[in-house]
């Protein structure tokens, strides 16, 4: 469906563009558009068209990020970077990622039509890979800009054995030049991403948009519970060292502790039973524990209490419990001047300025090494994402684009970023 530019609201035009982008997908339910895929390559032409309409000059960088720059950005003036990722999960939705690419482009196009000249450089990026679905690596595009890209990632292979190096070459770029993409922090004003909330908070509070204060920190543990295998028919129940029963008690205890707190979330998402046979007492269970909170103190406090509870559970059944930290990434704070200026823009558009944190990772986790980051969340139906039924309304899209246009046109005093006109 195409909507008329004369009569449709900005929100309706935005949704129509997102519908169009969603057709660049592998066949099947929802949207499947992986990094450096044929769908990615074809989508670049559509994005190039939108970028041109927004007055931006377009290049495809060595990491497969499509970059649109306004004349001031090309001239080397301090530049604000807007954008998000073009890729989706397998059978994902139309909005996760693409909203944050399409929205700033339509906002800039509209400002241009209204002859509003922004007194700073603007650039819109469509990162190739944020979801990390195809290759072992993720955030390739944003890490490249931040100068934290590790060239060893180029050797990572997808399920078909194609390396990231080969895939990027197939997209038509030269991956050996990724390390040249690092930006000069002195010329970047900040990075702002618009994204669907992927959670229920805005919906519960009946709000169209919210301003993000921080991106969550994440830690993951491997927990191995070792007992003793035995014949399931001939070993008496008393005195068994059943690793699965011990692990089950641990999972319930973890869930109990996490439910008793309201400041963080966590999950046991993976469980492996050995020998995993119908008639053998489980000898060993390995499971994952993931904890997320924007506050490191909170996360570490939960870790301490949870892990301390596992040992006694193991001991009571004569099991051995080994715990190792597999991954830890610190949370990232959004810049106060971006939070405050986005809030001001919300209020100016007649919207309450709700603050919330992001429980999901985003390109900001990499971009924060380069510059200040900010995010605006848009309400999504049922808090649902990574699913074909992902949905936002035209009214909410309209609010979000007006907030971003207002925010952009008020950000005219970067020497005193929080000192924009007060209302
Ligand atoms: Co996303």
Tab-separated table of C-alpha atoms and ligand atoms in Angstrom:
chain	number	residue	atom	x	y	z
A	1	UNK	CA	0.000	0.000	0.000
A	2	UNK	CA	1.296	3.451	-0.807
A	3	UNK	CA	-0.069	6.437	1.015
A	4	UNK	CA	-0.351	9.872	-0.459
A	5	UNK	CA	2.285	12.304	0.787
A	6	UNK	CA	-0.286	15.125	0.633
A	7	UNK	CA	-2.961	13.693	2.891
A	8	UNK	CA	-1.261	11.054	5.035
A	9	UNK	CA	0.254	11.825	8.443
A	10	UNK	CA	3.989	11.431	8.852
A	11	UNK	CA	3.265	8.362	10.954
A	12	UNK	CA	1.263	6.760	8.151
A	13	UNK	CA	3.970	7.557	5.610
A	14	UNK	CA	6.562	6.053	7.922
A	15	UNK	CA	4.581	2.830	8.371
A	16	UNK	CA	4.090	2.607	4.625
A	17	UNK	CA	7.867	2.835	4.134
A	18	UNK	CA	8.418	0.166	6.778
A	19	UNK	CA	5.928	-2.094	4.988
A	20	UNK	CA	7.907	-1.558	1.811
A	21	UNK	CA	11.238	-2.355	3.519
A	22	UNK	CA	9.710	-5.520	4.998
A	23	UNK	CA	9.278	-6.954	1.497
A	24	UNK	CA	13.068	-7.233	1.318
A	25	UNK	CA	12.996	-10.526	3.129
A	26	UNK	CA	13.692	-14.177	2.659
A	27	UNK	CA	10.387	-15.987	1.908
A	28	UNK	CA	8.471	-17.172	4.971
A	29	UNK	CA	6.696	-15.601	7.942
A	30	UNK	CA	7.754	-12.112	9.063
A	31	UNK	CA	11.011	-10.522	8.010
A	32	UNK	CA	14.247	-12.456	7.607
A	33	UNK	CA	17.023	-10.212	6.390
A	34	UNK	CA	20.483	-11.266	7.461
A	35	UNK	CA	23.770	-9.401	7.249
A	36	UNK	CA	25.331	-9.379	3.738
A	37	UNK	CA	22.454	-11.434	2.329
A	38	UNK	CA	20.852	-10.910	-1.061
A	39	UNK	CA	17.973	-9.139	0.756
A	40	UNK	CA	20.443	-6.806	2.482
A	41	UNK	CA	22.103	-6.010	-0.846
A	42	UNK	CA	18.786	-5.237	-2.557
A	43	UNK	CA	17.502	-3.142	0.367
A	44	UNK	CA	20.491	-0.810	0.000
A	45	UNK	CA	18.920	0.641	-3.164
A	46	UNK	CA	15.691	1.499	-1.344
A	47	UNK	CA	17.576	3.082	1.556
A	48	UNK	CA	19.704	5.023	-0.899
A	49	UNK	CA	16.526	6.453	-2.403
A	50	UNK	CA	15.244	7.551	1.036
A	51	UNK	CA	18.638	9.007	1.955
A	52	UNK	CA	18.754	11.002	-1.269
A	53	UNK	CA	15.257	12.371	-0.596
A	54	UNK	CA	16.553	13.458	2.826
A	55	UNK	CA	19.329	15.437	1.145
A	56	UNK	CA	22.090	13.039	2.130
A	57	UNK	CA	24.971	11.789	0.042
A	58	UNK	CA	25.208	8.022	0.236
A	59	UNK	CA	28.149	5.661	0.632
A	60	UNK	CA	28.410	2.005	1.558
A	61	UNK	CA	31.275	1.588	4.016
A	62	UNK	CA	33.652	-1.358	4.335
A	63	UNK	CA	31.536	-2.913	7.118
A	64	UNK	CA	28.398	-2.923	4.943
A	65	UNK	CA	26.878	0.074	6.736
A	66	UNK	CA	24.977	2.391	4.422
A	67	UNK	CA	25.897	5.943	5.413
A	68	UNK	CA	24.041	9.103	4.359
A	69	UNK	CA	25.730	12.432	5.059
A	70	UNK	CA	24.408	15.965	4.784
A	71	UNK	CA	26.661	18.638	3.265
A	72	UNK	CA	27.809	19.938	6.672
A	73	UNK	CA	28.835	16.417	7.718
A	74	UNK	CA	30.756	15.992	4.473
A	75	UNK	CA	32.495	19.288	5.116
A	76	UNK	CA	33.796	17.892	8.413
A	77	UNK	CA	31.585	19.910	10.761
A	78	UNK	CA	30.674	18.294	14.102
A	79	UNK	CA	28.072	15.706	13.251
A	80	UNK	CA	25.208	13.991	14.952
A	81	UNK	CA	24.802	10.336	13.949
A	82	UNK	CA	21.290	8.884	13.809
A	83	UNK	CA	20.333	5.395	12.777
A	84	UNK	CA	19.883	1.748	13.641
A	85	UNK	CA	20.339	-1.670	12.061
A	86	UNK	CA	18.905	-3.061	8.845
A	87	UNK	CA	19.166	-6.741	9.810
A	88	UNK	CA	16.499	-8.847	11.497
A	89	UNK	CA	16.401	-12.098	13.385
A	90	UNK	CA	15.049	-15.142	11.552
A	91	UNK	CA	11.298	-14.585	11.128
A	92	UNK	CA	11.462	-11.250	12.904
A	93	UNK	CA	9.286	-8.172	12.495
A	94	UNK	CA	9.148	-5.004	10.416
A	95	UNK	CA	10.187	-2.536	13.099
A	96	UNK	CA	13.139	-3.795	15.145
A	97	UNK	CA	16.007	-1.895	13.554
A	98	UNK	CA	14.347	-0.530	10.409
A	99	UNK	CA	12.216	1.935	12.413
A	100	UNK	CA	15.422	3.630	13.564
A	101	UNK	CA	16.662	3.918	9.969
A	102	UNK	CA	13.416	4.967	8.262
A	103	UNK	CA	12.287	7.446	10.934
A	104	UNK	CA	15.265	9.841	10.953
A	105	UNK	CA	15.343	9.764	7.141
A	106	UNK	CA	11.695	10.818	6.865
A	107	UNK	CA	12.283	13.390	9.632
A	108	UNK	CA	15.214	14.941	7.751
A	109	UNK	CA	13.298	14.867	4.463
A	110	UNK	CA	10.389	16.693	6.121
A	111	UNK	CA	12.637	19.301	7.760
A	112	UNK	CA	14.216	19.866	4.380
A	113	UNK	CA	10.790	20.360	2.754
A	114	UNK	CA	10.051	22.934	5.440
A	115	UNK	CA	13.361	24.694	4.710
A	116	UNK	CA	14.677	24.087	8.217
A	117	UNK	CA	18.458	24.047	8.049
A	118	UNK	CA	20.163	22.319	10.959
A	119	UNK	CA	23.272	24.197	12.124
A	120	UNK	CA	25.342	21.016	12.563
A	121	UNK	CA	26.219	17.950	10.511
A	122	UNK	CA	23.792	15.026	10.386
A	123	UNK	CA	24.443	11.518	9.257
A	124	UNK	CA	22.071	8.542	9.115
A	125	UNK	CA	23.499	5.026	9.293
A	126	UNK	CA	21.923	1.663	8.521
A	127	UNK	CA	24.214	-0.816	10.259
A	128	UNK	CA	24.476	-4.200	8.571
A	129	UNK	CA	24.489	-6.365	11.652
A	130	UNK	CA	23.185	-5.851	15.142
A	131	UNK	CA	21.295	-9.080	15.771
A	132	UNK	CA	24.356	-11.306	15.427
A	133	UNK	CA	22.282	-14.021	13.749
A	134	UNK	CA	24.468	-15.001	10.831
A	135	UNK	CA	28.056	-14.770	12.089
A	136	UNK	CA	29.606	-15.360	15.508
A	137	UNK	CA	30.330	-11.618	15.708
A	138	UNK	CA	27.892	-8.767	16.156
A	139	UNK	CA	27.801	-4.940	16.103
A	140	UNK	CA	30.337	-4.995	13.271
A	141	UNK	CA	29.247	-1.641	11.808
A	142	UNK	CA	29.094	0.274	15.071
A	143	UNK	CA	32.338	-1.247	16.351
A	144	UNK	CA	33.991	-0.155	13.097
A	145	UNK	CA	32.934	3.456	13.663
A	146	UNK	CA	33.983	3.275	17.310
A	147	UNK	CA	37.388	1.854	16.376
A	148	UNK	CA	36.822	-1.290	18.429
A	149	UNK	CA	36.397	-3.731	15.533
A	150	UNK	CA	38.638	-6.780	15.845
A	151	UNK	CA	39.740	-7.970	12.346
A	152	UNK	CA	39.791	-11.548	13.707
A	153	UNK	CA	35.981	-11.371	13.429
A	154	UNK	CA	36.363	-11.523	9.650
A	155	UNK	CA	37.310	-15.194	9.930
A	156	UNK	CA	34.036	-16.081	11.694
A	157	UNK	CA	31.839	-18.307	9.537
A	158	UNK	CA	28.094	-18.691	9.090
A	159	UNK	CA	26.250	-22.044	9.110
A	160	UNK	CA	27.134	-22.582	5.431
A	161	UNK	CA	30.832	-22.089	6.074
A	162	UNK	CA	30.959	-18.627	4.460
A	163	UNK	CA	33.310	-16.288	6.303
A	164	UNK	CA	32.379	-12.717	7.168
A	165	UNK	CA	35.275	-11.643	4.948
A	166	UNK	CA	33.778	-13.508	1.971
A	167	UNK	CA	30.265	-12.236	2.695
A	168	UNK	CA	31.388	-8.602	2.839
A	169	UNK	CA	33.341	-9.031	-0.395
A	170	UNK	CA	30.161	-10.479	-1.921
A	171	UNK	CA	28.282	-7.358	-0.799
A	172	UNK	CA	30.773	-5.348	-2.834
A	173	UNK	CA	32.931	-3.835	-0.104
A	174	UNK	CA	36.561	-4.321	0.907
A	175	UNK	CA	36.651	-5.765	4.443
A	176	UNK	CA	40.383	-5.065	4.833
A	177	UNK	CA	39.435	-1.384	5.071
A	178	UNK	CA	37.110	-1.729	8.083
A	179	UNK	CA	39.817	-0.577	10.466
A	180	UNK	CA	39.999	2.706	8.515
A	181	UNK	CA	36.379	3.504	9.430
A	182	UNK	CA	37.137	4.607	13.005
A	183	UNK	CA	35.746	8.100	13.519
A	184	UNK	CA	37.389	11.058	15.157
A	185	UNK	CA	35.441	11.550	18.422
A	186	UNK	CA	36.045	15.297	18.208
A	187	UNK	CA	33.847	15.477	15.112
A	188	UNK	CA	30.970	13.413	16.441
A	189	UNK	CA	28.334	15.085	18.607
A	190	UNK	CA	26.451	11.973	19.608
A	191	UNK	CA	24.614	8.864	18.425
A	192	UNK	CA	20.851	8.638	18.780
A	193	UNK	CA	18.764	5.598	17.918
A	194	UNK	CA	14.987	5.284	17.738
A	195	UNK	CA	13.847	1.730	18.468
A	196	UNK	CA	10.736	-0.179	19.434
A	197	UNK	CA	10.652	-0.779	23.173
A	198	UNK	CA	10.615	-4.609	22.976
A	199	UNK	CA	8.938	-4.600	26.377
A	200	UNK	CA	5.558	-3.747	27.940
A	201	UNK	CA	6.333	-0.623	29.992
A	202	UNK	CA	5.085	2.055	27.557
A	203	UNK	CA	1.981	0.019	26.755
A	204	UNK	CA	1.180	-0.471	30.448
A	205	UNK	CA	1.503	3.261	31.047
A	206	UNK	CA	-0.333	4.183	27.843
A	207	UNK	CA	2.564	6.189	26.412
A	208	UNK	CA	3.668	6.460	22.784
A	209	UNK	CA	7.344	7.068	23.455
A	210	UNK	CA	9.914	6.924	26.236
A	211	UNK	CA	13.441	8.210	26.731
A	212	UNK	CA	16.084	5.607	27.502
A	213	UNK	CA	18.419	6.250	30.431
A	214	UNK	CA	20.751	3.267	30.074
A	215	UNK	CA	21.370	0.020	28.249
A	216	UNK	CA	21.520	-3.058	30.386
A	217	UNK	CA	24.666	-4.828	31.503
A	218	UNK	CA	24.714	-8.582	30.896
A	219	UNK	CA	26.549	-11.469	32.494
A	220	UNK	CA	26.361	-15.171	31.703
A	221	UNK	CA	27.508	-18.139	33.730
A	222	UNK	CA	27.969	-21.803	32.915
A	223	UNK	CA	26.927	-24.026	35.790
A	224	UNK	CA	27.908	-27.682	35.738
A	225	UNK	CA	26.283	-30.078	38.159
A	226	UNK	CA	27.953	-33.474	38.385
A	227	UNK	CA	26.387	-36.531	39.998
A	228	UNK	CA	26.610	-40.197	39.204
A	229	UNK	CA	24.987	-42.166	36.407
A	230	UNK	CA	23.369	-45.492	37.186
A	231	UNK	CA	20.776	-47.969	35.989
A	232	UNK	CA	17.377	-46.343	36.429
A	233	UNK	CA	15.760	-49.666	37.274
A	234	UNK	CA	18.227	-51.254	39.677
A	235	UNK	CA	19.576	-48.269	41.659
A	236	UNK	CA	17.406	-47.592	44.748
A	237	UNK	CA	15.856	-44.094	44.937
A	238	UNK	CA	17.566	-43.409	48.252
A	239	UNK	CA	21.189	-42.341	47.791
A	240	UNK	CA	21.007	-41.468	44.120
A	241	UNK	CA	23.178	-38.573	42.904
A	242	UNK	CA	20.791	-37.350	40.229
A	243	UNK	CA	22.326	-34.262	38.621
A	244	UNK	CA	19.083	-33.261	36.900
A	245	UNK	CA	17.029	-33.224	40.097
A	246	UNK	CA	19.723	-31.063	41.715
A	247	UNK	CA	19.807	-28.730	38.708
A	248	UNK	CA	16.012	-28.478	38.723
A	249	UNK	CA	16.077	-27.330	42.354
A	250	UNK	CA	18.718	-24.768	41.420
A	251	UNK	CA	16.627	-23.404	38.536
A	252	UNK	CA	13.631	-22.998	40.835
A	253	UNK	CA	15.781	-21.261	43.469
A	254	UNK	CA	17.198	-18.886	40.824
A	255	UNK	CA	13.707	-18.039	39.619
A	256	UNK	CA	12.535	-17.498	43.207
A	257	UNK	CA	15.392	-15.089	43.948
A	258	UNK	CA	14.925	-13.150	40.707
A	259	UNK	CA	11.196	-12.823	41.340
A	260	UNK	CA	11.912	-11.407	44.785
A	261	UNK	CA	13.748	-8.443	43.185
A	262	UNK	CA	12.197	-5.785	41.020
A	263	UNK	CA	15.408	-4.147	39.828
A	264	UNK	CA	16.681	-6.721	37.356
A	265	UNK	CA	15.904	-9.790	35.287
A	266	UNK	CA	17.551	-13.132	34.593
A	267	UNK	CA	16.959	-16.476	32.957
A	268	UNK	CA	18.153	-20.052	32.761
A	269	UNK	CA	17.737	-20.527	29.042
A	270	UNK	CA	19.879	-23.479	28.179
A	271	UNK	CA	20.152	-26.890	29.772
A	272	UNK	CA	22.084	-29.929	28.682
A	273	UNK	CA	21.586	-33.315	30.293
A	274	UNK	CA	24.050	-36.175	30.069
A	275	UNK	CA	23.764	-38.934	29.099
A	276	UNK	CA	20.182	-37.783	28.308
A	277	UNK	CA	18.762	-41.291	28.122
A	278	UNK	CA	15.322	-42.490	29.269
A	279	UNK	CA	16.657	-45.227	31.517
A	280	UNK	CA	19.837	-43.717	32.961
A	281	UNK	CA	20.120	-41.515	36.060
A	282	UNK	CA	21.417	-38.136	34.800
A	283	UNK	CA	25.134	-37.904	35.568
A	284	UNK	CA	25.770	-34.335	34.567
A	285	UNK	CA	23.750	-31.220	33.791
A	286	UNK	CA	25.176	-28.036	32.386
A	287	UNK	CA	23.001	-24.957	32.358
A	288	UNK	CA	23.317	-21.283	31.594
A	289	UNK	CA	22.438	-18.406	33.882
A	290	UNK	CA	22.041	-14.946	32.413
A	291	UNK	CA	21.584	-11.847	34.568
A	292	UNK	CA	20.733	-8.364	33.268
A	293	UNK	CA	20.636	-5.012	34.996
A	294	UNK	CA	21.789	-1.527	34.006
A	295	UNK	CA	23.398	-1.241	37.477
A	296	UNK	CA	26.517	-3.281	38.013
A	297	UNK	CA	26.094	-3.256	41.825
A	298	UNK	CA	22.604	-4.717	41.482
A	299	UNK	CA	23.740	-7.412	39.090
A	300	UNK	CA	26.728	-8.381	41.228
A	301	UNK	CA	24.594	-8.466	44.353
A	302	UNK	CA	22.154	-10.844	42.658
A	303	UNK	CA	25.023	-12.950	41.368
A	304	UNK	CA	26.471	-13.283	44.876
A	305	UNK	CA	23.183	-14.358	46.451
A	306	UNK	CA	22.171	-16.711	43.658
A	307	UNK	CA	25.490	-18.495	43.309
A	308	UNK	CA	25.812	-18.854	47.091
A	309	UNK	CA	22.493	-20.713	47.166
A	310	UNK	CA	23.561	-23.335	44.618
A	311	UNK	CA	26.356	-24.998	46.586
A	312	UNK	CA	24.126	-26.147	49.513
A	313	UNK	CA	21.581	-27.564	47.043
A	314	UNK	CA	24.349	-29.586	45.383
A	315	UNK	CA	25.821	-30.701	48.727
A	316	UNK	CA	22.465	-31.977	49.995
A	317	UNK	CA	22.363	-34.446	47.097
A	318	UNK	CA	26.035	-35.317	47.037
A	319	UNK	CA	26.546	-33.443	43.774
A	320	UNK	CA	29.446	-31.337	42.649
A	321	UNK	CA	28.744	-27.860	41.357
A	322	UNK	CA	31.206	-25.896	39.181
A	323	UNK	CA	30.427	-22.352	38.178
A	324	UNK	CA	32.278	-20.267	35.627
A	325	UNK	CA	31.671	-16.755	34.362
A	326	UNK	CA	31.357	-17.030	30.566
A	327	UNK	CA	30.585	-13.453	29.557
A	328	UNK	CA	30.202	-10.048	31.101
A	329	UNK	CA	29.415	-6.719	29.458
A	330	UNK	CA	28.895	-3.568	31.447
A	331	UNK	CA	25.754	-1.503	31.066
A	332	UNK	CA	26.015	1.861	29.379
A	333	UNK	CA	24.513	5.140	30.521
A	334	UNK	CA	22.871	7.453	28.019
A	335	UNK	CA	24.265	11.003	28.083
A	336	UNK	CA	22.303	13.329	30.404
A	337	UNK	CA	22.175	16.100	27.771
A	338	UNK	CA	20.629	13.702	25.253
A	339	UNK	CA	18.140	12.339	27.812
A	340	UNK	CA	17.146	15.862	28.829
A	341	UNK	CA	16.900	17.278	25.320
A	342	UNK	CA	14.809	14.315	24.142
A	343	UNK	CA	12.545	14.765	27.168
A	344	UNK	CA	12.120	18.439	26.349
A	345	UNK	CA	11.182	17.508	22.787
A	346	UNK	CA	8.597	15.008	24.113
A	347	UNK	CA	7.019	17.651	26.326
A	348	UNK	CA	6.999	20.154	23.505
A	349	UNK	CA	5.054	17.619	21.446
A	350	UNK	CA	2.546	17.273	24.277
A	351	UNK	CA	3.857	13.888	25.421
A	352	UNK	CA	4.807	12.946	28.972
A	353	UNK	CA	8.552	12.347	29.185
A	354	UNK	CA	8.829	8.871	30.601
A	355	UNK	CA	12.307	7.523	31.382
A	356	UNK	CA	13.045	3.806	31.087
A	357	UNK	CA	16.037	1.518	30.664
A	358	UNK	CA	16.714	-0.932	27.886
A	359	UNK	CA	16.898	-4.598	28.800
A	360	UNK	CA	18.159	-5.425	25.310
A	361	UNK	CA	21.526	-4.674	23.769
A	362	UNK	CA	21.800	-2.148	20.923
A	363	UNK	CA	24.452	-0.506	18.745
A	364	UNK	CA	24.852	2.065	21.531
A	365	UNK	CA	26.863	-0.574	23.439
A	366	UNK	CA	29.587	-0.124	20.802
A	367	UNK	CA	28.964	3.524	19.882
A	368	UNK	CA	29.457	4.617	23.514
A	369	UNK	CA	33.205	4.092	23.018
A	370	UNK	CA	33.074	6.829	20.371
A	371	UNK	CA	30.511	9.344	21.553
A	372	UNK	CA	27.546	10.198	23.777
A	373	UNK	CA	24.546	7.987	23.132
A	374	UNK	CA	20.806	8.485	23.454
A	375	UNK	CA	17.734	6.415	22.562
A	376	UNK	CA	14.043	7.022	22.068
A	377	UNK	CA	11.747	4.025	22.528
A	378	UNK	CA	8.425	3.648	20.739
A	379	UNK	CA	5.579	1.584	22.182
A	380	UNK	CA	5.102	-1.781	20.467
A	381	UNK	CA	2.047	-4.009	20.680
A	382	UNK	CA	2.141	-6.496	23.569
A	383	UNK	CA	5.806	-5.547	24.080
A	384	UNK	CA	6.497	-8.066	21.346
A	385	UNK	CA	9.640	-8.148	19.193
A	386	UNK	CA	11.730	-10.687	17.255
A	387	UNK	CA	8.412	-11.994	15.970
A	388	UNK	CA	6.381	-11.558	12.742
A	389	UNK	CA	3.561	-9.967	14.812
A	390	UNK	CA	5.740	-7.064	15.940
A	391	UNK	CA	3.572	-3.942	15.562
A	392	UNK	CA	3.427	-0.221	16.205
A	393	UNK	CA	0.583	2.177	15.414
A	394	UNK	CA	0.623	5.053	12.915
A	395	UNK	CA	-0.282	7.423	15.764
A	396	UNK	CA	2.729	6.350	17.824
A	397	UNK	CA	4.971	6.526	14.757
A	398	UNK	CA	3.651	10.035	14.215
A	399	UNK	CA	4.474	11.062	17.787
A	400	UNK	CA	7.972	9.583	17.515
A	401	UNK	CA	8.813	11.346	14.260
A	402	UNK	CA	7.481	14.678	15.539
A	403	UNK	CA	9.558	14.295	18.714
A	404	UNK	CA	12.696	13.656	16.658
A	405	UNK	CA	11.987	16.586	14.308
A	406	UNK	CA	11.370	18.895	17.272
A	407	UNK	CA	14.472	17.623	19.018
A	408	UNK	CA	16.634	18.137	15.911
A	409	UNK	CA	15.367	21.617	15.226
A	410	UNK	CA	15.913	22.698	18.850
A	411	UNK	CA	19.455	21.352	19.085
A	412	UNK	CA	21.047	24.519	17.874
A	413	UNK	CA	23.410	25.289	20.692
A	414	UNK	CA	25.836	22.448	20.923
A	415	UNK	CA	28.386	24.583	22.740
A	416	UNK	CA	25.862	24.404	25.586
A	417	UNK	CA	24.050	21.175	24.761
A	418	UNK	CA	21.671	21.113	27.727
A	419	UNK	CA	20.989	24.799	27.425
A	420	UNK	CA	18.512	24.619	24.584
A	421	UNK	CA	15.520	26.941	24.972
A	422	UNK	CA	13.557	26.009	28.073
A	423	UNK	CA	9.830	25.678	27.974
B	1	LIG	CO1	17.109	-3.908	17.280
